[in-house]
Coordinates of C-alpha atoms in Angstrom, one line a residue:
Chain J
M1 CA 48.2 207.6 123.9
I2 CA 46.4 209.0 121.0
R3 CA 44.3 211.2 123.3
Y4 CA 47.4 212.3 125.1
T5 CA 49.1 213.2 121.8
A6 CA 46.1 215.1 120.6
A7 CA 45.9 217.0 123.9
R8 CA 49.5 217.9 123.7
L9 CA 49.2 219.1 120.1
L10 CA 46.2 221.3 121.1
Q11 CA 48.3 222.8 124.0
A12 CA 50.9 223.7 121.4
I13 CA 48.6 226.4 119.9
P14 CA 48.7 228.7 122.9
V15 CA 52.4 228.1 123.2
L16 CA 53.0 229.2 119.6
L17 CA 50.7 232.2 120.1
V18 CA 52.7 233.4 123.1
V19 CA 55.9 232.9 121.1
A20 CA 54.5 234.9 118.2
T21 CA 53.3 237.7 120.5
V22 CA 56.5 238.0 122.4
T23 CA 58.7 237.9 119.3
F24 CA 56.4 240.5 117.6
A25 CA 56.7 242.8 120.6
L26 CA 60.5 242.4 120.9
L27 CA 61.0 243.1 117.2
R28 CA 59.0 246.3 117.4
L29 CA 61.0 247.3 120.5
L30 CA 64.2 247.0 118.6
P31 CA 65.6 250.4 117.5
G32 CA 65.7 251.0 113.8
G33 CA 63.4 249.7 111.0
P34 CA 63.6 247.6 108.0
F35 CA 64.1 250.4 105.5
D36 CA 66.6 252.5 107.4
R37 CA 69.6 253.1 105.2
E38 CA 72.8 255.0 105.7
K39 CA 71.5 257.4 103.1
A40 CA 68.0 258.1 104.1
L41 CA 65.3 257.4 101.5
P42 CA 63.3 260.3 100.4
P43 CA 60.3 260.6 102.8
V44 CA 57.7 260.1 100.0
I45 CA 59.3 256.8 98.9
L46 CA 59.7 255.6 102.4
A47 CA 56.0 256.4 103.1
N48 CA 55.0 254.5 100.0
I49 CA 57.0 251.4 101.0
E50 CA 55.7 251.5 104.5
A51 CA 52.1 251.9 103.3
R52 CA 52.6 248.9 101.0
Y53 CA 53.7 246.7 104.0
H54 CA 51.1 248.3 106.3
L55 CA 53.9 249.6 108.5
D56 CA 52.1 252.9 108.8
E57 CA 49.2 251.3 110.7
P58 CA 49.1 251.2 114.5
V59 CA 51.2 248.3 115.9
A60 CA 48.1 246.6 117.4
R61 CA 46.5 246.6 113.9
Q62 CA 49.7 245.2 112.3
Y63 CA 49.7 242.4 115.0
A64 CA 46.1 241.5 114.3
R65 CA 46.8 241.5 110.5
Y66 CA 49.8 239.2 111.1
L67 CA 47.9 236.7 113.2
A68 CA 45.1 236.7 110.7
G69 CA 47.6 235.9 108.0
L70 CA 49.1 233.1 110.1
V71 CA 45.8 231.4 110.4
R72 CA 45.5 231.4 106.7
G73 CA 49.0 230.0 106.5
D74 CA 50.4 233.2 105.1
F75 CA 53.7 234.2 106.7
G76 CA 53.8 237.6 104.9
P77 CA 56.3 239.0 102.4
S78 CA 60.0 239.3 103.1
Y79 CA 61.2 242.9 103.3
K80 CA 64.8 242.1 102.4
Y81 CA 64.1 239.8 99.4
P82 CA 61.3 241.6 97.5
G83 CA 59.1 239.3 95.5
R84 CA 59.6 236.3 97.8
D85 CA 57.3 235.3 100.5
V86 CA 58.6 234.2 103.9
A87 CA 56.7 230.9 103.2
D88 CA 58.8 230.5 100.0
I89 CA 62.0 231.1 101.8
L90 CA 61.1 228.7 104.5
R91 CA 60.0 226.1 102.0
D92 CA 63.4 226.3 100.3
S93 CA 65.6 226.4 103.4
F94 CA 63.8 224.5 106.1
P95 CA 64.2 221.1 104.4
V96 CA 67.9 221.7 104.1
S97 CA 68.3 222.5 107.8
I98 CA 66.1 219.6 108.8
Q99 CA 68.2 217.2 106.7
L100 CA 71.4 218.6 108.2
G101 CA 69.9 218.5 111.7
A102 CA 68.5 215.0 111.4
A103 CA 71.8 213.7 110.0
A104 CA 73.6 215.2 112.9
L105 CA 71.0 214.0 115.4
V106 CA 71.2 210.4 114.1
L107 CA 75.0 210.6 114.1
A108 CA 75.2 212.0 117.6
M109 CA 72.7 209.4 118.9
L110 CA 74.4 206.4 117.3
L111 CA 78.0 207.4 117.9
G112 CA 77.3 208.9 121.3
V113 CA 75.2 206.1 122.8
G114 CA 77.6 203.6 121.1
A115 CA 80.7 205.2 122.6
G116 CA 79.0 205.7 125.9
L117 CA 78.1 202.0 126.1
A118 CA 81.5 200.9 125.0
A119 CA 83.0 203.0 127.8
G120 CA 80.5 202.4 130.5
M121 CA 80.1 198.7 130.1
R122 CA 83.9 198.4 130.5
A123 CA 84.5 201.1 133.0
G124 CA 88.0 201.5 134.1
T125 CA 89.6 199.8 131.1
L126 CA 91.9 201.4 128.6
Q127 CA 89.0 201.5 126.1
D128 CA 87.0 203.5 128.6
R129 CA 89.8 206.0 129.2
A130 CA 90.4 206.4 125.5
I131 CA 86.7 207.2 124.9
I132 CA 86.6 209.7 127.8
G133 CA 89.6 211.4 126.3
L134 CA 87.9 211.7 122.9
T135 CA 84.7 213.1 124.5
L136 CA 86.7 215.8 126.2
L137 CA 88.1 216.8 122.8
G138 CA 84.6 216.7 121.3
I139 CA 83.2 218.9 124.0
S140 CA 85.9 221.5 124.0
V141 CA 86.7 222.0 120.3
P142 CA 84.3 224.7 118.9
S143 CA 82.4 223.9 115.7
F144 CA 84.1 226.6 113.6
V145 CA 87.5 225.1 114.4
L146 CA 86.4 221.5 113.8
G147 CA 84.6 222.5 110.6
A148 CA 87.6 224.4 109.2
A149 CA 89.9 221.5 110.2
L150 CA 87.7 219.0 108.4
V151 CA 87.6 221.2 105.3
L152 CA 91.4 221.5 105.3
G153 CA 92.4 218.1 106.5
V154 CA 89.8 216.0 104.6
A155 CA 87.9 217.7 101.9
L156 CA 90.9 219.7 100.4
R157 CA 93.4 217.0 100.9
F158 CA 91.5 214.0 99.5
G159 CA 89.0 215.9 97.3
W160 CA 86.1 214.1 99.0
P161 CA 83.6 214.6 100.6
P162 CA 82.7 218.0 99.2
A163 CA 83.4 221.0 101.4
G164 CA 80.5 223.2 100.5
L165 CA 77.0 223.6 99.1
W166 CA 74.2 221.1 99.3
E167 CA 73.6 218.9 96.3
S168 CA 73.7 215.2 97.3
P169 CA 73.8 213.2 100.5
A170 CA 77.6 213.3 100.4
Y171 CA 77.5 217.0 100.9
A172 CA 75.9 216.4 104.3
L173 CA 78.8 214.4 105.6
L174 CA 81.3 217.0 106.9
P175 CA 78.8 219.5 108.1
A176 CA 76.8 216.8 109.9
L177 CA 80.0 215.5 111.6
T178 CA 80.9 219.0 112.6
L179 CA 77.5 219.7 114.0
A180 CA 77.3 216.4 115.8
A181 CA 80.7 216.5 117.5
F182 CA 79.6 218.3 120.7
P183 CA 76.3 216.4 121.2
T184 CA 78.1 213.1 120.4
A185 CA 80.6 213.7 123.1
Y186 CA 78.0 214.9 125.6
I187 CA 75.7 211.9 124.9
A188 CA 78.7 209.6 125.3
Q189 CA 79.5 210.9 128.7
L190 CA 75.9 210.9 129.8
T191 CA 75.4 207.3 128.6
R192 CA 78.6 206.2 130.3
T193 CA 77.7 207.7 133.7
S194 CA 74.2 206.3 133.4
V195 CA 75.4 202.8 132.5
I196 CA 77.9 202.7 135.4
E197 CA 75.2 204.0 137.8
V198 CA 72.6 201.5 136.7
A199 CA 75.1 198.6 136.7
G200 CA 75.4 199.0 140.4
R201 CA 71.7 198.8 141.2
D202 CA 70.1 196.0 143.1
F203 CA 68.0 194.6 140.3
V204 CA 71.2 193.9 138.3
R205 CA 72.3 191.6 141.1
T206 CA 68.8 190.0 141.1
A207 CA 69.2 189.3 137.4
R208 CA 72.6 187.7 137.9
A209 CA 71.2 185.6 140.8
K210 CA 68.6 184.3 138.4
G211 CA 71.3 183.0 136.1
V212 CA 70.9 185.7 133.4
S213 CA 74.0 185.8 131.2
E214 CA 76.3 188.7 131.4
A215 CA 75.4 189.9 127.9
R216 CA 71.7 189.9 128.6
V217 CA 72.3 191.7 132.0
R218 CA 74.0 194.4 130.1
W219 CA 72.0 194.7 126.9
V220 CA 68.6 194.2 128.5
H221 CA 68.5 195.0 132.1
V222 CA 71.1 197.8 132.2
L223 CA 70.6 199.3 128.8
R224 CA 67.0 200.1 129.0
N225 CA 67.3 201.8 132.3
A226 CA 70.5 203.6 131.3
L227 CA 68.8 205.0 128.1
L228 CA 66.2 206.9 130.2
A229 CA 68.8 209.6 131.0
V230 CA 69.8 209.9 127.3
V231 CA 66.2 210.3 126.1
T232 CA 65.7 213.2 128.5
Y233 CA 68.5 215.0 126.7
F234 CA 66.9 214.5 123.3
G235 CA 64.7 217.6 123.5
P236 CA 67.4 220.1 124.3
L237 CA 69.6 218.4 121.8
L238 CA 67.3 218.9 119.0
A239 CA 66.9 222.6 119.8
M240 CA 70.6 222.9 120.0
L241 CA 71.2 221.2 116.7
L242 CA 68.7 223.5 114.9
T243 CA 69.8 226.8 116.4
G244 CA 73.5 225.8 116.4
S245 CA 73.5 225.0 112.7
F246 CA 74.0 228.7 111.9
V247 CA 77.8 228.5 112.2
V248 CA 78.0 225.2 110.3
E249 CA 75.8 226.5 107.5
Q250 CA 78.1 229.5 107.2
I251 CA 81.3 227.4 107.0
F252 CA 80.0 224.9 104.5
A253 CA 77.9 227.5 102.5
I254 CA 74.7 225.5 103.1
P255 CA 71.5 227.2 102.0
G256 CA 69.7 226.4 105.2
M257 CA 67.5 228.3 107.6
G258 CA 70.3 229.1 110.1
R259 CA 71.6 232.0 108.3
F260 CA 68.2 233.6 108.0
F261 CA 67.8 233.3 111.7
V262 CA 70.7 235.8 112.2
T263 CA 70.6 238.0 109.1
A264 CA 66.9 238.5 109.3
V265 CA 67.2 240.1 112.7
T266 CA 70.0 242.5 111.7
N267 CA 67.9 243.4 108.6
R268 CA 64.8 244.0 110.7
D269 CA 63.0 241.7 108.2
Y270 CA 60.1 241.4 110.6
P271 CA 58.1 238.7 108.8
L272 CA 61.1 236.5 108.2
V273 CA 62.2 236.6 111.8
M274 CA 58.7 235.8 112.9
G275 CA 58.5 232.9 110.4
V276 CA 61.8 231.4 111.4
T277 CA 61.1 231.7 115.1
L278 CA 57.7 230.1 114.8
V279 CA 59.1 227.2 112.8
Y280 CA 61.8 226.6 115.5
A281 CA 59.3 226.9 118.3
A282 CA 57.0 224.4 116.6
L283 CA 59.9 222.0 116.2
I284 CA 60.8 222.2 119.8
V285 CA 57.3 221.7 120.9
L286 CA 57.1 218.6 118.7
S287 CA 60.4 217.2 119.9
N288 CA 59.4 217.6 123.5
L289 CA 56.3 215.7 122.8
A290 CA 58.3 213.0 121.1
V291 CA 60.6 212.8 124.1
D292 CA 57.7 212.4 126.5
L293 CA 56.1 209.7 124.3
V294 CA 59.4 207.8 124.1
Y295 CA 59.9 208.2 127.9
G296 CA 56.4 206.9 128.6
W297 CA 57.2 203.9 126.5
L298 CA 60.6 203.2 128.0
D299 CA 59.7 203.8 131.6
P300 CA 56.4 202.3 132.9
R301 CA 56.5 204.5 136.0
I302 CA 55.7 207.5 133.8
R303 CA 52.0 207.2 133.1
L304 CA 51.0 209.7 130.5
A305 CA 47.9 211.7 131.5
G306 CA 44.8 210.4 129.8
D307 CA 46.2 206.8 129.9
E308 CA 43.8 204.8 132.1
S309 CA 45.8 201.9 133.5
Chain H
M1 CA 73.3 163.5 160.2
S2 CA 73.0 163.3 156.4
E3 CA 75.4 164.8 153.9
P4 CA 74.9 168.6 153.8
V5 CA 73.4 169.9 150.5
L6 CA 75.6 173.0 150.7
S7 CA 78.8 173.4 152.7
V8 CA 81.0 176.4 153.0
R9 CA 84.5 175.8 154.2
G10 CA 87.1 178.3 155.1
L11 CA 85.5 181.1 153.0
R12 CA 87.6 184.2 152.9
T13 CA 86.2 187.2 151.0
T14 CA 88.1 190.5 151.0
F15 CA 87.4 194.0 149.6
S16 CA 90.2 196.1 148.3
T17 CA 89.6 199.7 149.3
D18 CA 91.6 202.9 149.5
A19 CA 92.3 202.0 153.2
G20 CA 93.7 198.6 152.3
V21 CA 92.4 195.1 151.9
L22 CA 89.5 194.4 154.2
P23 CA 88.7 190.8 155.1
A24 CA 84.9 191.0 155.4
V25 CA 84.6 187.3 155.7
D26 CA 87.6 185.5 157.2
G27 CA 87.3 181.8 157.4
V28 CA 83.6 181.0 157.5
D29 CA 82.4 177.4 157.8
L30 CA 78.7 176.5 157.3
E31 CA 76.8 173.4 156.6
L32 CA 73.3 173.4 155.3
H33 CA 71.2 170.2 155.3
A34 CA 68.2 169.3 153.1
G35 CA 65.0 170.7 154.4
E36 CA 66.4 172.7 157.3
T37 CA 66.6 176.4 158.0
L38 CA 70.0 177.6 159.0
C39 CA 70.0 181.2 160.3
V40 CA 73.1 183.2 160.1
V41 CA 73.0 186.0 162.7
G42 CA 75.3 188.8 163.7
E43 CA 75.7 192.5 163.9
S44 CA 75.9 194.9 160.9
G45 CA 79.2 194.5 159.2
C46 CA 79.9 191.0 160.5
G47 CA 80.0 189.5 157.1
K48 CA 76.5 187.9 156.8
S49 CA 75.5 189.3 153.5
V50 CA 79.0 189.0 152.0
T51 CA 79.0 185.3 153.0
A52 CA 75.6 184.8 151.3
L53 CA 76.7 186.7 148.1
S54 CA 80.0 184.9 148.0
I55 CA 78.2 181.5 147.7
L56 CA 76.9 182.4 144.3
R57 CA 79.8 184.7 143.5
L58 CA 77.4 187.7 143.2
L59 CA 79.8 190.3 144.6
P60 CA 81.4 192.6 142.1
E61 CA 85.0 191.6 141.6
P62 CA 86.8 193.9 142.0
P63 CA 86.6 195.3 144.6
A64 CA 85.5 192.1 146.2
S65 CA 87.7 189.0 145.9
I66 CA 87.1 185.5 147.2
E67 CA 90.6 184.5 148.3
A68 CA 90.2 181.2 149.9
G69 CA 87.8 178.4 150.8
E70 CA 85.3 176.3 149.0
V71 CA 81.5 176.1 148.5
I72 CA 80.5 172.6 147.9
F73 CA 77.2 172.0 146.3
D74 CA 76.2 168.8 144.6
G75 CA 79.7 167.5 144.7
C76 CA 81.4 170.4 143.0
N77 CA 83.1 173.5 144.3
L78 CA 81.0 176.5 143.1
L79 CA 84.0 178.8 143.5
E80 CA 85.9 176.9 140.8
L81 CA 83.1 176.6 138.2
S82 CA 83.2 178.6 135.0
N83 CA 80.8 181.5 134.8
A84 CA 78.6 179.5 132.3
E85 CA 78.5 176.5 134.6
L86 CA 77.7 178.7 137.6
R87 CA 74.8 180.4 135.7
K88 CA 73.1 177.0 135.3
I89 CA 73.0 176.8 139.1
R90 CA 72.1 180.3 139.9
G91 CA 68.3 180.7 140.0
S92 CA 67.7 177.1 139.2
R93 CA 69.4 174.9 142.0
I94 CA 70.3 177.7 144.3
A95 CA 68.1 180.8 144.4
M96 CA 68.3 184.1 146.3
V97 CA 65.9 186.5 147.8
F98 CA 67.3 189.9 148.8
Q99 CA 66.7 192.5 151.4
E100 CA 65.3 195.4 149.4
P101 CA 62.2 194.4 147.4
M102 CA 61.8 198.1 146.4
T103 CA 65.0 198.1 144.4
S104 CA 65.6 194.4 143.7
L105 CA 63.2 194.3 140.8
N106 CA 63.9 195.9 137.4
P107 CA 61.5 199.0 137.2
V108 CA 61.1 198.8 133.4
F109 CA 59.9 195.2 133.1
S110 CA 56.6 193.7 134.3
V111 CA 56.9 191.4 137.3
G112 CA 55.5 188.5 135.2
S113 CA 58.2 188.8 132.6
Q114 CA 60.9 189.0 135.3
I115 CA 59.8 185.7 136.7
D116 CA 59.4 184.3 133.2
E117 CA 63.0 185.2 132.5
A118 CA 64.2 182.6 135.1
L119 CA 62.0 180.0 133.5
K120 CA 63.2 180.8 130.0
I121 CA 66.8 180.4 131.1
H122 CA 66.5 177.2 133.1
T123 CA 63.6 175.2 131.6
D124 CA 62.4 174.0 128.2
L125 CA 58.8 175.1 128.8
T126 CA 57.0 176.8 125.9
R127 CA 55.9 180.4 126.1
Q128 CA 52.4 179.2 127.1
G129 CA 53.7 176.7 129.6
R130 CA 55.9 179.4 131.2
R131 CA 53.0 181.8 131.4
E132 CA 50.9 179.2 133.2
R133 CA 53.8 178.4 135.5
V134 CA 54.3 182.1 136.4
E135 CA 50.6 182.5 137.2
E136 CA 50.8 179.3 139.3
L137 CA 53.8 180.7 141.2
L138 CA 52.1 184.0 141.8
T139 CA 49.2 182.1 143.3
L140 CA 51.5 180.0 145.4
V141 CA 53.1 183.1 147.0
G142 CA 49.7 184.5 147.8
I143 CA 49.2 187.1 145.1
P144 CA 45.6 187.3 144.1
A145 CA 44.5 187.7 140.4
P146 CA 47.8 186.5 139.0
A147 CA 46.8 186.9 135.4
E148 CA 46.4 190.7 136.0
R149 CA 49.4 191.0 138.3
Y150 CA 51.5 189.4 135.6
R151 CA 51.4 192.6 133.6
D152 CA 52.0 194.9 136.6
Y153 CA 55.2 196.8 137.0
P154 CA 57.1 196.7 140.3
H155 CA 56.2 200.3 141.2
Q156 CA 52.5 199.3 141.1
L157 CA 53.0 196.8 144.0
S158 CA 53.5 197.2 147.7
G159 CA 56.8 196.2 149.4
G160 CA 55.3 193.0 150.7
M161 CA 53.9 192.1 147.3
R162 CA 57.2 192.8 145.6
Q163 CA 58.9 190.5 148.1
R164 CA 56.4 187.8 147.2
V165 CA 57.3 188.3 143.6
M166 CA 60.9 187.9 144.5
I167 CA 60.1 184.7 146.3
A168 CA 58.1 183.4 143.3
M169 CA 61.0 184.2 141.1
A170 CA 63.4 182.4 143.4
L171 CA 61.1 179.4 143.6
S172 CA 60.4 179.2 139.9
C173 CA 62.8 176.3 139.2
E174 CA 62.2 174.6 142.6
P175 CA 65.7 175.1 143.9
A176 CA 67.4 172.8 146.4
V177 CA 68.7 175.8 148.3
L178 CA 67.2 179.2 149.0
I179 CA 69.4 181.9 150.3
A180 CA 67.4 184.7 151.9
D181 CA 69.4 187.8 152.7
E182 CA 67.4 189.7 155.3
P183 CA 64.2 189.1 153.4
T184 CA 62.0 190.9 155.9
T185 CA 64.2 193.7 157.2
A186 CA 62.7 196.3 154.9
L187 CA 59.1 195.3 155.6
D188 CA 56.4 196.3 158.1
V189 CA 56.3 194.0 161.1
T190 CA 52.9 192.4 160.1
I191 CA 54.1 191.8 156.6
Q192 CA 57.3 190.3 158.0
A193 CA 55.4 187.6 159.8
Q194 CA 53.4 186.8 156.6
I195 CA 56.5 186.6 154.5
L196 CA 58.3 184.3 157.1
E197 CA 55.2 182.1 157.2
L198 CA 55.1 181.9 153.5
L199 CA 58.8 181.0 153.3
A200 CA 58.3 178.3 155.9
S201 CA 55.3 176.7 154.1
L202 CA 57.0 176.8 150.8
Q203 CA 60.1 175.3 152.3
E204 CA 58.1 172.4 153.6
R205 CA 56.3 172.0 150.2
F206 CA 59.5 171.9 148.1
H207 CA 61.7 170.4 150.8
M208 CA 64.2 173.2 150.3
A209 CA 67.1 174.0 152.5
V210 CA 67.0 177.7 153.5
L211 CA 69.9 179.8 154.5
L212 CA 68.4 182.8 156.2
I213 CA 70.6 185.8 156.9
T214 CA 69.2 188.1 159.6
H215 CA 70.2 190.3 162.5
D216 CA 66.8 189.8 164.1
L217 CA 66.8 187.2 166.8
G218 CA 63.0 187.2 166.8
V219 CA 63.1 185.9 163.2
V220 CA 65.7 183.3 164.2
A221 CA 63.6 182.0 167.1
E222 CA 60.6 181.7 164.7
T223 CA 62.2 180.1 161.8
A224 CA 65.6 178.4 162.5
N225 CA 66.5 174.8 163.0
R226 CA 70.1 175.6 163.4
V227 CA 71.9 178.9 164.0
A228 CA 75.4 180.1 163.1
V229 CA 76.6 183.2 164.9
L230 CA 79.0 185.4 163.0
Y231 CA 81.3 187.9 164.5
A232 CA 83.9 190.0 162.6
G233 CA 83.8 187.7 159.6
R234 CA 83.9 184.4 161.4
V235 CA 81.6 181.9 162.8
V236 CA 82.0 182.0 166.6
E237 CA 79.2 179.5 167.5
T238 CA 76.8 177.1 165.8
G239 CA 74.2 174.9 167.3
T240 CA 70.5 174.1 167.2
V241 CA 68.1 176.9 167.8
Y242 CA 67.4 175.4 171.3
E243 CA 71.0 175.3 172.2
I244 CA 71.7 178.8 171.0
F245 CA 68.8 180.3 172.8
G246 CA 68.7 178.0 175.8
A247 CA 72.4 177.4 176.5
P248 CA 74.6 179.8 174.5
R249 CA 78.3 179.1 175.0
H250 CA 80.2 181.8 173.3
P251 CA 80.3 185.0 175.4
Y252 CA 79.3 186.9 172.3
T253 CA 76.2 184.8 171.8
V254 CA 75.4 185.2 175.5
G255 CA 75.7 188.9 175.0
L256 CA 73.4 188.9 172.0
M257 CA 70.8 186.9 173.9
K258 CA 70.9 189.3 176.9
A259 CA 70.6 192.2 174.5
M260 CA 67.2 191.0 173.2
P261 CA 64.5 193.3 174.5
G262 CA 62.0 191.6 176.7
R263 CA 64.5 189.0 177.8
S264 CA 66.1 191.0 180.6
V265 CA 65.1 189.9 184.1
G266 CA 62.9 192.4 185.8
H267 CA 60.2 194.6 184.5
R268 CA 61.8 197.8 183.5
A269 CA 65.4 196.7 183.6
P270 CA 67.6 198.7 181.2
L271 CA 68.4 197.1 177.9
H272 CA 71.6 195.1 178.1
V273 CA 74.3 196.1 175.6
I274 CA 77.6 194.5 174.7
P275 CA 80.3 197.0 175.5
G276 CA 82.6 198.3 172.8
V277 CA 82.3 198.1 169.0
V278 CA 83.1 195.5 166.4
P279 CA 86.9 195.7 165.7
D280 CA 88.1 197.5 162.7
L281 CA 88.6 195.0 159.9
R282 CA 91.8 196.8 158.9
D283 CA 93.7 196.0 162.0
R284 CA 92.1 193.0 163.7
P285 CA 93.6 192.6 167.2
E286 CA 95.9 189.7 167.8
G287 CA 94.2 186.7 169.3
C288 CA 90.4 186.4 169.7
S289 CA 88.7 189.3 167.8
F290 CA 86.0 189.5 170.5
R291 CA 88.3 189.7 173.5
E292 CA 88.2 193.5 173.9
R293 CA 84.5 193.3 174.5
C294 CA 84.5 190.0 176.4
P295 CA 84.0 189.7 180.1
R296 CA 85.9 186.4 180.2
A297 CA 89.0 187.4 178.2
D298 CA 92.4 186.7 179.7
A299 CA 96.0 186.3 178.6
V300 CA 95.3 183.3 176.4
C301 CA 92.7 185.1 174.4
A302 CA 95.2 187.9 173.6
E303 CA 97.7 185.4 172.2
M304 CA 95.7 182.7 170.5
D305 CA 92.8 183.0 168.1
P306 CA 90.4 180.3 169.1
E307 CA 89.5 177.7 166.5
L308 CA 85.9 176.6 165.8
E309 CA 85.8 173.3 167.7
A310 CA 83.0 170.8 167.5
W311 CA 81.0 170.4 170.6
G312 CA 78.7 167.3 170.4
A313 CA 77.2 166.3 167.1
E314 CA 75.6 169.5 166.0
S315 CA 77.4 172.3 167.6
A316 CA 80.7 174.1 167.6
V317 CA 82.1 177.1 169.4
A318 CA 85.2 179.2 168.9
C319 CA 86.2 180.3 172.4
H320 CA 88.9 179.6 175.0
H321 CA 86.5 180.1 177.8
P322 CA 83.0 179.1 176.7
Y323 CA 80.1 179.0 179.1
V324 CA 79.7 175.3 180.1
D325 CA 77.5 175.6 183.1
E326 CA 74.5 173.9 181.6
R327 CA 76.5 171.3 179.7
P328 CA 77.8 168.0 180.8
A329 CA 81.4 168.5 181.8
G330 CA 84.3 166.8 180.0
E331 CA 84.8 168.9 176.9
G332 CA 85.7 172.4 176.3
G333 CA 88.8 174.4 175.9

């Protein structure tokens, strides 16, 4: 297990290198540059600025310089926010996004699995149908509509929880709910289908034939098998929560990383785009590793490479 | 003969489907005595498995529904017990082995813990005591190195080994009755023989009654004391294994015997088949359900459904025109 984890972490290095290379190349292929303005800067000033950021060097040289910086943990300066390093910006905004993402992830997992179990364990009942109806709503209402509705219907009407900014845990409530709506509904449907499918398998009948109680059949024999499908979704879910937080961060004026992800590209703020992309890529690599580890633990048929038994 | 340990009377189990209510089992009577093996035979869809599953109420309801009949075990009707009372019998007094060892074990738990679960439910043994008992059971069903196999997961074992684990699980509480639903159908022929031998030796050791469901007459000949032949959800003939093989009376049983490969007269004689197909459960014909395929059917068969009538001490047949050639005359209908 430790060897497997170590091997996977080592494999992440080439993955991140490829991400860095492709992103770097794509950025330089984009038309326009970081200091293009409607009113062109005087050529001398432009040349000075470019020389300062080494943009006058050949692209290959700039690439090598960037990678060398990365190895030292230096993400470079931001072009758009002079005086601030990309590392500074990430240090300020990344924790906010992670907190928001984690809150939404926990919400989606708890509510989604809970609702899915409540529906699937009682398939065909009114309770089941009500939950299916709610999940349809959760899947089809876009986050900017739900976010606005929550601000209007809850925050403005009752004065609590706060509708913007990021100061205490209460500030996370509405944005996390908004962000979690879609994955909650999706996970609920996934769990429900999985529970119903597993409940019809032969080993469930074996358990009953042994005299196992109905509660234990459901919560031990069915649950663990049904969760396998949900864990598989965990990786894509995390990626979605992180990249999807842009809209929610806008609505609730949250100083997270999502907004940099979009504005940095339009600003051609090369180092900032690189930094944000690499952080996202690393997160996704880590979450996939986490999924595989959990999967190996839940399902003995998956033997992780490097495990001897 | 002694009191039966398990008797099924007038069992009727239906399935509600889009096409209407299907009576998969329609008035089955069975008696199982201590220490004996009763084989229930019949074609696919005749209601063998449904009968077996109905005894312990293991069918999902709905769509299944046990509409009539009784299952008497130990003086009480299993069909009237509460779920909690029934659970005390399941796996402890009456245990089951299923057809598919590949899918009948839970893939995410070790085989040892799955056997242990039955002991935990039905006995007061300590954790250590249960552990020892599980290893003992694994040894008993012929699994070498039980302490290591305890930790194995089902996917690490072969089909035959998994079926042995299922048998160990079923025997864990030394049940009075073992219901085996096609226990060897999914296995290789050589493994089949081993499993049947194992069942027979364990039956003797624990003095269990075994209800063996099968469509394989070879298995019946090897294992049965008595046989019940099922057709379209009903018992059409019961008798000792000698009677059923030596002097079958119901035309359907006669047809089954003739259809056994290797039993036809002459070296390369074509395989005998019973003409026609099992009647559609949705519209069972009036009268005898076998009459459309029966060489002896006549007007009576079209009007009256024959009742299962006792024939001597141990047999019964449901037919208006049974084969009586090898029997002393006097009875019959």
